[in-house]
mmCIF file with all atom_site columns, C-alpha atoms in Angstrom:
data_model
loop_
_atom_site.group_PDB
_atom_site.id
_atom_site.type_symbol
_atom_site.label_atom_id
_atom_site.label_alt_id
_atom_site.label_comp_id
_atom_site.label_asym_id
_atom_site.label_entity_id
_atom_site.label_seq_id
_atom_site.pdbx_PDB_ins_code
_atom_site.Cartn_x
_atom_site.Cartn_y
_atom_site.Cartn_z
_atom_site.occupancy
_atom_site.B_iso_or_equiv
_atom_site.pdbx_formal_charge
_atom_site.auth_seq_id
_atom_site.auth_comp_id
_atom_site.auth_asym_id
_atom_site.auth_atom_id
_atom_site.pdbx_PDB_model_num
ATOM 1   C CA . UNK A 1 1   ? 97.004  123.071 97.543  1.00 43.00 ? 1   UNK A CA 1
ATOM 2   C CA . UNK A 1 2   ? 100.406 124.251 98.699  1.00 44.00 ? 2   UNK A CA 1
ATOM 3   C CA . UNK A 1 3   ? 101.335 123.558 102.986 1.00 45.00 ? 3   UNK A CA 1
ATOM 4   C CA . UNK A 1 4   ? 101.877 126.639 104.538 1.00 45.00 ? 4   UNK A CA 1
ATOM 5   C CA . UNK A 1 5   ? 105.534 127.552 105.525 1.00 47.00 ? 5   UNK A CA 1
ATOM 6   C CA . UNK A 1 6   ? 106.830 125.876 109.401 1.00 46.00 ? 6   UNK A CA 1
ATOM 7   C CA . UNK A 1 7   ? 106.454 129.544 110.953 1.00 46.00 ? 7   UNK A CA 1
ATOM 8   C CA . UNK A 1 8   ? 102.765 129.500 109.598 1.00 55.00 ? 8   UNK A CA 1
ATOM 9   C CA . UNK A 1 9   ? 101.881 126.058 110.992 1.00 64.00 ? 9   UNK A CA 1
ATOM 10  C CA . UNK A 1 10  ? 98.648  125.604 112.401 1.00 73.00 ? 10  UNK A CA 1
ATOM 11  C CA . UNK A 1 11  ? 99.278  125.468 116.701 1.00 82.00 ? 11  UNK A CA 1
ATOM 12  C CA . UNK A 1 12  ? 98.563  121.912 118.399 1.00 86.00 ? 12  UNK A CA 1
ATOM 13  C CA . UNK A 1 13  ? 97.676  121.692 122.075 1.00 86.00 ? 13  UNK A CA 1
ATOM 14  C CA . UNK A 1 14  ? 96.309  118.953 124.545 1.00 86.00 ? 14  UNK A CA 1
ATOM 15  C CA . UNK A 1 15  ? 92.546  119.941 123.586 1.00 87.00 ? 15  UNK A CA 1
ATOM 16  C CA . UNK A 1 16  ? 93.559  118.907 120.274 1.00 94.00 ? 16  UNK A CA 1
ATOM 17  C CA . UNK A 1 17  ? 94.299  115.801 120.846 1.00 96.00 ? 17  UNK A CA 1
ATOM 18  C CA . UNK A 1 18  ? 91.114  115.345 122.725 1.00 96.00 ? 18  UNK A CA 1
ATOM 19  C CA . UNK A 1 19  ? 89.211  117.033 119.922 1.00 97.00 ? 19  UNK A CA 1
ATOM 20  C CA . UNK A 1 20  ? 91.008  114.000 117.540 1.00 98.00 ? 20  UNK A CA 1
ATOM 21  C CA . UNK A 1 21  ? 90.221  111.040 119.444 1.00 98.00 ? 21  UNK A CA 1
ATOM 22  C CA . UNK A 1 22  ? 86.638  112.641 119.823 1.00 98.00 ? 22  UNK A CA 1
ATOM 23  C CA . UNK A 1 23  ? 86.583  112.469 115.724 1.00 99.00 ? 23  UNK A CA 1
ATOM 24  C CA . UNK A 1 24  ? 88.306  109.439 115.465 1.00 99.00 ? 24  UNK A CA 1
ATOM 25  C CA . UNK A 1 25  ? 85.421  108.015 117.929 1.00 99.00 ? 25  UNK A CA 1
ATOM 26  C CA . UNK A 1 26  ? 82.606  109.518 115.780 1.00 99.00 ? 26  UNK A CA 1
ATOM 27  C CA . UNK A 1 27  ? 84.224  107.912 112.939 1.00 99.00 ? 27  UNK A CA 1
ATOM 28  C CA . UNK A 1 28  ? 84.084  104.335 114.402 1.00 99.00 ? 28  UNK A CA 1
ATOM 29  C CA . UNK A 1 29  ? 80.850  104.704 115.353 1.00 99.00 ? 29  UNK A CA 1
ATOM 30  C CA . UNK A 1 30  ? 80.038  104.838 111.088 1.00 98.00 ? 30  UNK A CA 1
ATOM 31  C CA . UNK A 1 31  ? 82.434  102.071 110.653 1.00 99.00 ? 31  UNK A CA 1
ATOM 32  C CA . UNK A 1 32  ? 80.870  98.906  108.300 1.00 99.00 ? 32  UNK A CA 1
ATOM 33  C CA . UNK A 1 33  ? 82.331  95.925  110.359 1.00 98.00 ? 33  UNK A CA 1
ATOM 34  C CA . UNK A 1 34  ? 80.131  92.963  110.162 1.00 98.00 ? 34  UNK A CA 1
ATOM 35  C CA . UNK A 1 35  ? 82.135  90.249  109.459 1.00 98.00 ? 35  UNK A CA 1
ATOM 36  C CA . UNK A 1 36  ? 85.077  90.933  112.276 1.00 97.00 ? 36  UNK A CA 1
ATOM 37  C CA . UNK A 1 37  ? 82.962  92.564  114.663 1.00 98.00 ? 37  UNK A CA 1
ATOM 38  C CA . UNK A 1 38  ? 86.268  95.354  115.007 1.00 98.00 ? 38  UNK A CA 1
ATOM 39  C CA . UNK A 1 39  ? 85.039  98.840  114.330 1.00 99.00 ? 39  UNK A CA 1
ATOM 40  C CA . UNK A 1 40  ? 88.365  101.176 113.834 1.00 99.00 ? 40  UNK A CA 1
ATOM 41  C CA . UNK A 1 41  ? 87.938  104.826 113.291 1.00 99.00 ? 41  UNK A CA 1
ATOM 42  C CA . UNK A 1 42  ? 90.620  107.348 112.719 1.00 99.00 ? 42  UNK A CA 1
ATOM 43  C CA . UNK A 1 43  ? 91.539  111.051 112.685 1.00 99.00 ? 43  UNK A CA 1
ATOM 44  C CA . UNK A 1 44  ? 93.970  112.864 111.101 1.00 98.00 ? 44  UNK A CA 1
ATOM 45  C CA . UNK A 1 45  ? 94.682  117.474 111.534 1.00 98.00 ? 45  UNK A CA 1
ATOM 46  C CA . UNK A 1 46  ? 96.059  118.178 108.058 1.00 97.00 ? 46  UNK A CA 1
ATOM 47  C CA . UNK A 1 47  ? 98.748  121.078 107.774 1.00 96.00 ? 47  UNK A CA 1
ATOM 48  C CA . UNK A 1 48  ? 96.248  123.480 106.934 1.00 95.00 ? 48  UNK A CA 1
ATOM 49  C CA . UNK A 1 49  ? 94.129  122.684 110.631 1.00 95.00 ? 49  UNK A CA 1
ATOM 50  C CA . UNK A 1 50  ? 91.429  120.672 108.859 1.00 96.00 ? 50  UNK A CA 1
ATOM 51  C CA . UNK A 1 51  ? 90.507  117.527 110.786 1.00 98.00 ? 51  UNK A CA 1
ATOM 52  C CA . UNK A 1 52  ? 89.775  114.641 108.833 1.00 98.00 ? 52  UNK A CA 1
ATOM 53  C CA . UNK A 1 53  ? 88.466  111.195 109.527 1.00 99.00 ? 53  UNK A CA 1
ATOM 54  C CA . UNK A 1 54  ? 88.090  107.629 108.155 1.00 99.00 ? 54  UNK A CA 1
ATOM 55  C CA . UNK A 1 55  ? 86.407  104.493 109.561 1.00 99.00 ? 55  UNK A CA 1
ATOM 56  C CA . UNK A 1 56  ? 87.109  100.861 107.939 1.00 98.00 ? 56  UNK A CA 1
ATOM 57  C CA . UNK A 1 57  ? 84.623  99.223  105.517 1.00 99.00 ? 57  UNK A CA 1
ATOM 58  C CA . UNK A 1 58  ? 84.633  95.336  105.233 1.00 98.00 ? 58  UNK A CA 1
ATOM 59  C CA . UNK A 1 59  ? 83.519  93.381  102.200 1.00 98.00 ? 59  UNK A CA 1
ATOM 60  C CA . UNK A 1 60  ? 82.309  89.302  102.025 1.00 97.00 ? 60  UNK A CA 1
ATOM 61  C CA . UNK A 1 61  ? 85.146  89.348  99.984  1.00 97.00 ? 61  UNK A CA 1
ATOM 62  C CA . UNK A 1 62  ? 87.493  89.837  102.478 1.00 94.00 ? 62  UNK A CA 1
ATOM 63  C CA . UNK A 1 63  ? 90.080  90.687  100.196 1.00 94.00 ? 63  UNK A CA 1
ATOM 64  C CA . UNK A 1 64  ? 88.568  94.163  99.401  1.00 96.00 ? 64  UNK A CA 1
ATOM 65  C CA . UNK A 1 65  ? 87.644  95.531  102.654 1.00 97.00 ? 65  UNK A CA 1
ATOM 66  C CA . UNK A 1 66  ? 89.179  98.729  103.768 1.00 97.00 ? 66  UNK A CA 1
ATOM 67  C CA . UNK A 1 67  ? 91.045  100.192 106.593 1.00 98.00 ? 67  UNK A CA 1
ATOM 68  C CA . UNK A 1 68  ? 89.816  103.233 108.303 1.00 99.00 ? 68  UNK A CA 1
ATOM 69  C CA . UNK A 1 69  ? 93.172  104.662 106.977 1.00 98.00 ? 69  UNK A CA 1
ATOM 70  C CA . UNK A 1 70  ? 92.389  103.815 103.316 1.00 98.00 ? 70  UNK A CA 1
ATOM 71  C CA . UNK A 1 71  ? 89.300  106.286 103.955 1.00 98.00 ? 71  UNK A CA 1
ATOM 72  C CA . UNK A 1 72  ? 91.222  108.866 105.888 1.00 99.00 ? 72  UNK A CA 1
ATOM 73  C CA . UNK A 1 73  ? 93.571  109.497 102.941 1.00 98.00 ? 73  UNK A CA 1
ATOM 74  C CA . UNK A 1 74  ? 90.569  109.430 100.607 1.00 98.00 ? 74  UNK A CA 1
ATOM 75  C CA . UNK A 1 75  ? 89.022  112.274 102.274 1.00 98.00 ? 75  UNK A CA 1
ATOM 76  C CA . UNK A 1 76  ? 92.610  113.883 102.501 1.00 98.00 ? 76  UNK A CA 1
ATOM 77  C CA . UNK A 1 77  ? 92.652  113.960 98.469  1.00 98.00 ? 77  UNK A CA 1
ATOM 78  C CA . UNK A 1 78  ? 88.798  114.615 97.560  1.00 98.00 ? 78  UNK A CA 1
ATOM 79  C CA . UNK A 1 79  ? 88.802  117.793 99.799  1.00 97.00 ? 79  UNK A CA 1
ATOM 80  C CA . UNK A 1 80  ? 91.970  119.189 98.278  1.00 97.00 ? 80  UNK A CA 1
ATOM 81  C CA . UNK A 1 81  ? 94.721  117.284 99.858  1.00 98.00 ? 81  UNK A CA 1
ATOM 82  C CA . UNK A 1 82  ? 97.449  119.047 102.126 1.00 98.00 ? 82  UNK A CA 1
ATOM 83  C CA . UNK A 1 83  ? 100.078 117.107 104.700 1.00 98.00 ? 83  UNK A CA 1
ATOM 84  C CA . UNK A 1 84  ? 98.902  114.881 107.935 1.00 98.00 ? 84  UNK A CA 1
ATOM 85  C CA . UNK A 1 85  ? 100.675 116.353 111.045 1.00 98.00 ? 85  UNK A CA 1
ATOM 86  C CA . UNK A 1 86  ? 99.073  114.546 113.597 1.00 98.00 ? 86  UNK A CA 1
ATOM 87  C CA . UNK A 1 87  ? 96.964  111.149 113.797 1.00 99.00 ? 87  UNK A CA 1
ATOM 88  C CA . UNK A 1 88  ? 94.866  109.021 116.207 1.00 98.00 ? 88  UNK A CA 1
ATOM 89  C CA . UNK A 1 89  ? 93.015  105.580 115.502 1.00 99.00 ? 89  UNK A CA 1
ATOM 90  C CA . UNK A 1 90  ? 90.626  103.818 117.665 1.00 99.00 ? 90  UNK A CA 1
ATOM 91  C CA . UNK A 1 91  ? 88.850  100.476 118.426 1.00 98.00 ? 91  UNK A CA 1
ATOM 92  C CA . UNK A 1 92  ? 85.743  99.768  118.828 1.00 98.00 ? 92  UNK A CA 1
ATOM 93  C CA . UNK A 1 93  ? 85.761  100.647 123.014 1.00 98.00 ? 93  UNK A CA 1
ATOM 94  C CA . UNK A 1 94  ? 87.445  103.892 122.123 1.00 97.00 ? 94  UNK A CA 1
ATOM 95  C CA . UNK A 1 95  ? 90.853  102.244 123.338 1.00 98.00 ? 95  UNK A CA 1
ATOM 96  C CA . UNK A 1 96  ? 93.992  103.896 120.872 1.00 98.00 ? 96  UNK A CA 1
ATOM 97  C CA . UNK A 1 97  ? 94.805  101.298 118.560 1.00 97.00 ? 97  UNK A CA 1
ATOM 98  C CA . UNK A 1 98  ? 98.104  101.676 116.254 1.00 97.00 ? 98  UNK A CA 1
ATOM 99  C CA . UNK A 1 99  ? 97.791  101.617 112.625 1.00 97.00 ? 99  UNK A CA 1
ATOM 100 C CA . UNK A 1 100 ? 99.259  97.831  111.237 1.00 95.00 ? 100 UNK A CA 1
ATOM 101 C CA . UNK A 1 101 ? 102.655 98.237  108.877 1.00 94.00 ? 101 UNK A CA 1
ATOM 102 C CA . UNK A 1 102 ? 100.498 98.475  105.626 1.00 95.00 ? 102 UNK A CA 1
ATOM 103 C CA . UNK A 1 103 ? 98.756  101.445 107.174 1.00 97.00 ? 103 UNK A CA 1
ATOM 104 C CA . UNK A 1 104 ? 101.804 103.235 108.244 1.00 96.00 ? 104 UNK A CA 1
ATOM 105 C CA . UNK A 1 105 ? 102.807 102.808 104.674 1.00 95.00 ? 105 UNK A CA 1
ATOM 106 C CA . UNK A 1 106 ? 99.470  104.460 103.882 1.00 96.00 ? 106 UNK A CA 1
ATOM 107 C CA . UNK A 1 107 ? 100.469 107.156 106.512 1.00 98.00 ? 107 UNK A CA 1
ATOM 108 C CA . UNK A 1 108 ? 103.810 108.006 105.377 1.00 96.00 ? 108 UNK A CA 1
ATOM 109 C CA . UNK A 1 109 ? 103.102 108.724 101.749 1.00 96.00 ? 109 UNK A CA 1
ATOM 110 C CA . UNK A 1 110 ? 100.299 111.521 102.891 1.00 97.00 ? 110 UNK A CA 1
ATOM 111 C CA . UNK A 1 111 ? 102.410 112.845 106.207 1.00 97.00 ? 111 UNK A CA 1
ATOM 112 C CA . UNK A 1 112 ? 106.153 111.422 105.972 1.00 95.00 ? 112 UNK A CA 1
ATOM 113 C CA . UNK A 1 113 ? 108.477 110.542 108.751 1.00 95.00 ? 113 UNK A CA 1
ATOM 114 C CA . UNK A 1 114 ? 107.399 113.678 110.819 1.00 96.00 ? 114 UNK A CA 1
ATOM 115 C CA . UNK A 1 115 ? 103.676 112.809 111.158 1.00 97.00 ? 115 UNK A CA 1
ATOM 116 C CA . UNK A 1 116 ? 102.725 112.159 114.953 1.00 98.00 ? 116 UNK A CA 1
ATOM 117 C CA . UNK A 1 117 ? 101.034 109.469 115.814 1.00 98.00 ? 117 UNK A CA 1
ATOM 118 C CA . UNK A 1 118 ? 99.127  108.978 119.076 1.00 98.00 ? 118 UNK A CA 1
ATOM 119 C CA . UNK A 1 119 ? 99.910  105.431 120.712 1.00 97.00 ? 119 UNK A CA 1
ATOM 120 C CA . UNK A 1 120 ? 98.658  103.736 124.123 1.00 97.00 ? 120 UNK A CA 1
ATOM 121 C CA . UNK A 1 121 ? 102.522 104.077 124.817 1.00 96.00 ? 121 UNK A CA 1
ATOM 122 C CA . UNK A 1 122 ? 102.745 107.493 124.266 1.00 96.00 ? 122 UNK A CA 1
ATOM 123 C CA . UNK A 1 123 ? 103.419 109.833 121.146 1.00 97.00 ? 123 UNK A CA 1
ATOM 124 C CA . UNK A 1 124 ? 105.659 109.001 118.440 1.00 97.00 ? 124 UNK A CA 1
ATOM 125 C CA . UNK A 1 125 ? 106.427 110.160 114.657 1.00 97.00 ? 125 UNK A CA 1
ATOM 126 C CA . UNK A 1 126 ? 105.996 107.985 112.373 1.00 97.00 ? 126 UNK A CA 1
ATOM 127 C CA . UNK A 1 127 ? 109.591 107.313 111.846 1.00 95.00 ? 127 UNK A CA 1
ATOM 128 C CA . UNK A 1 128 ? 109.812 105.844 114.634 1.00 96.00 ? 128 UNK A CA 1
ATOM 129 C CA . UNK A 1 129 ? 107.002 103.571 114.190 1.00 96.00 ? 129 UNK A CA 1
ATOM 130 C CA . UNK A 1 130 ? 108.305 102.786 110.614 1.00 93.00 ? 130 UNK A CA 1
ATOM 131 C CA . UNK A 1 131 ? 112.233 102.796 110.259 1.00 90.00 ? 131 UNK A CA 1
ATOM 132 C CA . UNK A 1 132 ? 113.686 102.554 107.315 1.00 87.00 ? 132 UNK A CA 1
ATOM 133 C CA . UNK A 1 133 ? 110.526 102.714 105.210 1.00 85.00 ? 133 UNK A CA 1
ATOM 134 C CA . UNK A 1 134 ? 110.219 103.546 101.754 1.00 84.00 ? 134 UNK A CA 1
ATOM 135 C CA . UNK A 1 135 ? 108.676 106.065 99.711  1.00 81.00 ? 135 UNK A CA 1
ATOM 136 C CA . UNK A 1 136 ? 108.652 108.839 96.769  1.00 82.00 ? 136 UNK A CA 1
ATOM 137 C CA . UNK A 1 137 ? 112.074 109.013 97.498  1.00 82.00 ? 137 UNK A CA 1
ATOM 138 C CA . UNK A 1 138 ? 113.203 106.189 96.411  1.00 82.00 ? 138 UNK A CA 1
ATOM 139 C CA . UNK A 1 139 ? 111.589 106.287 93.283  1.00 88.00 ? 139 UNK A CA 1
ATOM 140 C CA . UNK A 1 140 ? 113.807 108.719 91.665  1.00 80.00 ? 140 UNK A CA 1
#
């Protein structure tokens, strides 16, 4: 699936934020959280105006439980891929959580430095929340 071109982007507003968080909400609610009692869910518009979510999945083995954002990017790939442009994650009150360093990772490899990601502080891209981070880049 290609992205379409910058002049073809899918618009953005305030609603769609809203609309986001809403998702990212829904998706908590579905989240499999037994052992930490913390219920994440997140929500993702892919540059093709899809919206896309993901909610974490523990395991007794805590070693293999999954972040909501493992599950976002997932569903980004088994319904035919595309960029992230914008992002939310929540907690289990609703509250805007932001995604730990291994997530952002996770983030940048599906939506690069310009993906936006909603913050209690505000809005920021990603490279801001993750200077000098690696990717395809750097591997030649």
């Amino acid at each position: 699936m290609t992205s379409p071109a910058p002049e073809q982007a899918v618009p953005f507003g305030e609603s769609d934020w809203g609309a986001l968080r809403a998702a990212a909400r829904d998706a908590m609610s579905r989240a499999y959280a037994p052992y930490s009692r913390f219920p994440v869910g997140v929500a993702a518009r892919v540059d093709d105006g899809r919206t896309i979510t993901g909610c974490n999945v523990e395991n007794a083995s805590y070693g293999l439980s999954l972040c909501a954002e493992c599950g976002l990017v997932s569903t980004l790939q088994a319904t035919g891929g595309g960029r992230l442009t914008h992002f939310t994650c929540v907690d289990g009150t609703g509250s805007i959580l932001v995604p730990c360093g291994r997530c952002r990772q996770l983030l940048y490899e599906f939506g690069g430095p310009e993906l936006l990601l909603e913050t209690p502080d505000g809005r920021r891209t990603l490279d801001e929340m993750l200077p000098q981070s690696f990717g395809p880049q750097h591997l030649g």
